[in-house]
């Protein structure tokens, strides 16, 4: 089944998904009946291009790599240029909007408006942008449902590691009393590099080069990114409205090399932990650096890897670990959402 998709935002993650769709075109079609046609890209600086008959993805990626722009891409007679994000969402023939603009840790915009506009126009959304899910999950999920469209956001927590779909599908039937974890790849990378003796600043720069950090890395190092993820876990997995402003939040920007080394000498490790707890129906959450025992499973989590522990009433503690950031991994999280979109479409749920 052909699915027309439009990218709103075309940075590292958007390009990674485009690359996957290009490389796996045949196998996605053969295995899942997913035949994705990229019809539009709308990006702030790289420009925008729309062709209802489909863009040449190889040339699209080449144009971004070589010119940093999609504006000069050649195409068919129906090609249009210069549409902004909202024009692209509302007026293109896309079935699915891939929303991969930057995450704004205060307002969630413009991504919330992008999602709302897509749903109002009966278009599905897959996104890795944490803003809409952390700040407006209920409103957007209800709107998507009432419009009969799909809302996928697996990559908003732990990138390509299935931190959201796994507990909903595979741990169904349990009550989850507490969730704790390392939910930010950049800060875990920095802390574990500092354990090896590298400086905070060098480690942050490496995390930026590797594509782990947010466009503004303040979001990572001050804990705001992990705070959004904690809000998503509370709202989506624990079913309780919790605003990010109610979450106690401290980042790692004040952590010194001495503190990291001292912890090691004491048989401990410093980790930025997010905790979400259901205390008799009241949800409490925090994000802060904690000294944990070196033999705690979370202490062994290194680099941009993340880990999460779900305290289940029936199954006991279940730990999931995997990439928490990274372009290919996050591109994969969008792919798995597209595969689920396709499955729901085949079952005529949407
Ligand atoms: N990188 C990762 O490992 C992960 C990222 N995420 C999330 O995925 C999203 C994308 O991340 P990533 O690709 O790394 O980020 P990038 O900064 O590489 O890409 C974001 C893109 O969005 C564009 N953009 C910004 N505002 C607008 C707008 N209003 N309309 C259209 N385009 C816009 C930017 O344009 P330009 O730069 O040209 O101005 C940029 O090309 C973010 O929300 C991030 O939080 C989630 C999990 C992991
Ligand atoms: N900047 C984030 C990217 C994924 O959400 C991180 O480092 O975890």
mmCIF file of N, CA and C in Angstrom, residues 103-109 112 116 129-140 227-228 231-232 235 242-245:
data_model
loop_
_atom_site.group_PDB
_atom_site.id
_atom_site.type_symbol
_atom_site.label_atom_id
_atom_site.label_comp_id
_atom_site.label_asym_id
_atom_site.label_seq_id
_atom_site.Cartn_x
_atom_site.Cartn_y
_atom_site.Cartn_z
ATOM 1 N N UNK A 103 13.111 20.217 19.434
ATOM 2 C CA UNK A 103 12.227 20.177 20.610
ATOM 3 C C UNK A 103 12.393 21.467 21.406
ATOM 4 N N UNK A 104 11.301 22.214 21.566
ATOM 5 C CA UNK A 104 11.346 23.409 22.417
ATOM 6 C C UNK A 104 10.925 22.987 23.823
ATOM 7 N N UNK A 105 11.841 23.166 24.792
ATOM 8 C CA UNK A 105 11.581 22.626 26.131
ATOM 9 C C UNK A 105 10.689 23.514 26.989
ATOM 10 N N UNK A 106 10.252 24.662 26.459
ATOM 11 C CA UNK A 106 9.341 25.499 27.239
ATOM 12 C C UNK A 106 7.919 25.461 26.689
ATOM 13 N N UNK A 107 7.799 25.647 25.365
ATOM 14 C CA UNK A 107 6.450 25.763 24.796
ATOM 15 C C UNK A 107 6.029 24.546 23.972
ATOM 16 N N UNK A 108 6.988 23.729 23.551
ATOM 17 C CA UNK A 108 6.658 22.594 22.666
ATOM 18 C C UNK A 108 6.323 23.026 21.239
ATOM 19 N N UNK A 109 6.434 24.323 20.970
ATOM 20 C CA UNK A 109 6.105 24.843 19.635
ATOM 21 C C UNK A 109 7.357 24.969 18.767
ATOM 22 N N UNK A 112 3.742 21.459 18.384
ATOM 23 C CA UNK A 112 2.355 21.172 18.803
ATOM 24 C C UNK A 112 1.398 21.639 17.700
ATOM 25 N N UNK A 116 -1.266 19.412 15.579
ATOM 26 C CA UNK A 116 -2.694 19.769 15.605
ATOM 27 C C UNK A 116 -3.210 20.011 14.179
ATOM 28 N N UNK A 129 9.721 14.331 18.278
ATOM 29 C CA UNK A 129 9.756 15.607 18.982
ATOM 30 C C UNK A 129 9.022 15.463 20.317
ATOM 31 N N UNK A 130 9.750 15.709 21.395
ATOM 32 C CA UNK A 130 9.168 15.443 22.723
ATOM 33 C C UNK A 130 8.107 16.463 23.131
ATOM 34 N N UNK A 131 8.205 17.697 22.578
ATOM 35 C CA UNK A 131 7.328 18.782 23.015
ATOM 36 C C UNK A 131 5.844 18.431 22.957
ATOM 37 N N UNK A 132 5.335 18.005 21.804
ATOM 38 C CA UNK A 132 3.893 17.746 21.707
ATOM 39 C C UNK A 132 3.418 16.659 22.679
ATOM 40 N N UNK A 133 4.259 15.653 22.901
ATOM 41 C CA UNK A 133 3.800 14.532 23.749
ATOM 42 C C UNK A 133 3.923 14.901 25.227
ATOM 43 N N UNK A 134 4.982 15.634 25.568
ATOM 44 C CA UNK A 134 5.165 16.023 26.975
ATOM 45 C C UNK A 134 4.127 17.057 27.395
ATOM 46 N N UNK A 135 3.773 17.969 26.493
ATOM 47 C CA UNK A 135 2.915 19.093 26.893
ATOM 48 C C UNK A 135 1.457 18.948 26.476
ATOM 49 N N UNK A 136 1.187 18.188 25.439
ATOM 50 C CA UNK A 136 -0.179 18.203 24.905
ATOM 51 C C UNK A 136 -0.667 16.811 24.520
ATOM 52 N N UNK A 137 -0.162 15.781 25.233
ATOM 53 C CA UNK A 137 -0.490 14.411 24.832
ATOM 54 C C UNK A 137 -1.992 14.161 24.753
ATOM 55 N N UNK A 138 -2.710 14.529 25.834
ATOM 56 C CA UNK A 138 -4.143 14.217 25.878
ATOM 57 C C UNK A 138 -4.909 14.873 24.732
ATOM 58 N N UNK A 139 -4.696 16.180 24.605
ATOM 59 C CA UNK A 139 -5.419 16.916 23.555
ATOM 60 C C UNK A 139 -5.127 16.306 22.181
ATOM 61 N N UNK A 140 -3.840 16.055 21.905
ATOM 62 C CA UNK A 140 -3.473 15.582 20.568
ATOM 63 C C UNK A 140 -3.949 14.149 20.323
ATOM 64 N N UNK A 227 13.463 15.644 31.694
ATOM 65 C CA UNK A 227 12.224 16.040 32.377
ATOM 66 C C UNK A 227 11.024 15.875 31.433
ATOM 67 N N UNK A 228 11.194 16.256 30.172
ATOM 68 C CA UNK A 228 10.121 16.037 29.189
ATOM 69 C C UNK A 228 9.817 14.534 29.066
ATOM 70 N N UNK A 231 7.835 13.366 31.885
ATOM 71 C CA UNK A 231 6.433 13.796 31.730
ATOM 72 C C UNK A 231 5.712 12.873 30.743
ATOM 73 N N UNK A 232 6.385 12.462 29.684
ATOM 74 C CA UNK A 232 5.767 11.555 28.700
ATOM 75 C C UNK A 232 5.440 10.212 29.365
ATOM 76 N N UNK A 235 2.389 10.703 31.678
ATOM 77 C CA UNK A 235 1.136 10.940 30.961
ATOM 78 C C UNK A 235 0.716 9.732 30.123
ATOM 79 N N UNK A 242 0.650 15.048 34.214
ATOM 80 C CA UNK A 242 1.709 15.629 35.045
ATOM 81 C C UNK A 242 2.434 16.642 34.170
ATOM 82 N N UNK A 243 2.475 17.885 34.654
ATOM 83 C CA UNK A 243 3.152 18.906 33.865
ATOM 84 C C UNK A 243 4.658 18.819 34.126
ATOM 85 N N UNK A 244 5.443 19.151 33.102
ATOM 86 C CA UNK A 244 6.905 19.127 33.293
ATOM 87 C C UNK A 244 7.311 20.107 34.396
ATOM 88 N N UNK A 245 6.495 21.142 34.613
ATOM 89 C CA UNK A 245 6.866 22.134 35.634
ATOM 90 C C UNK A 245 6.714 21.566 37.051
#
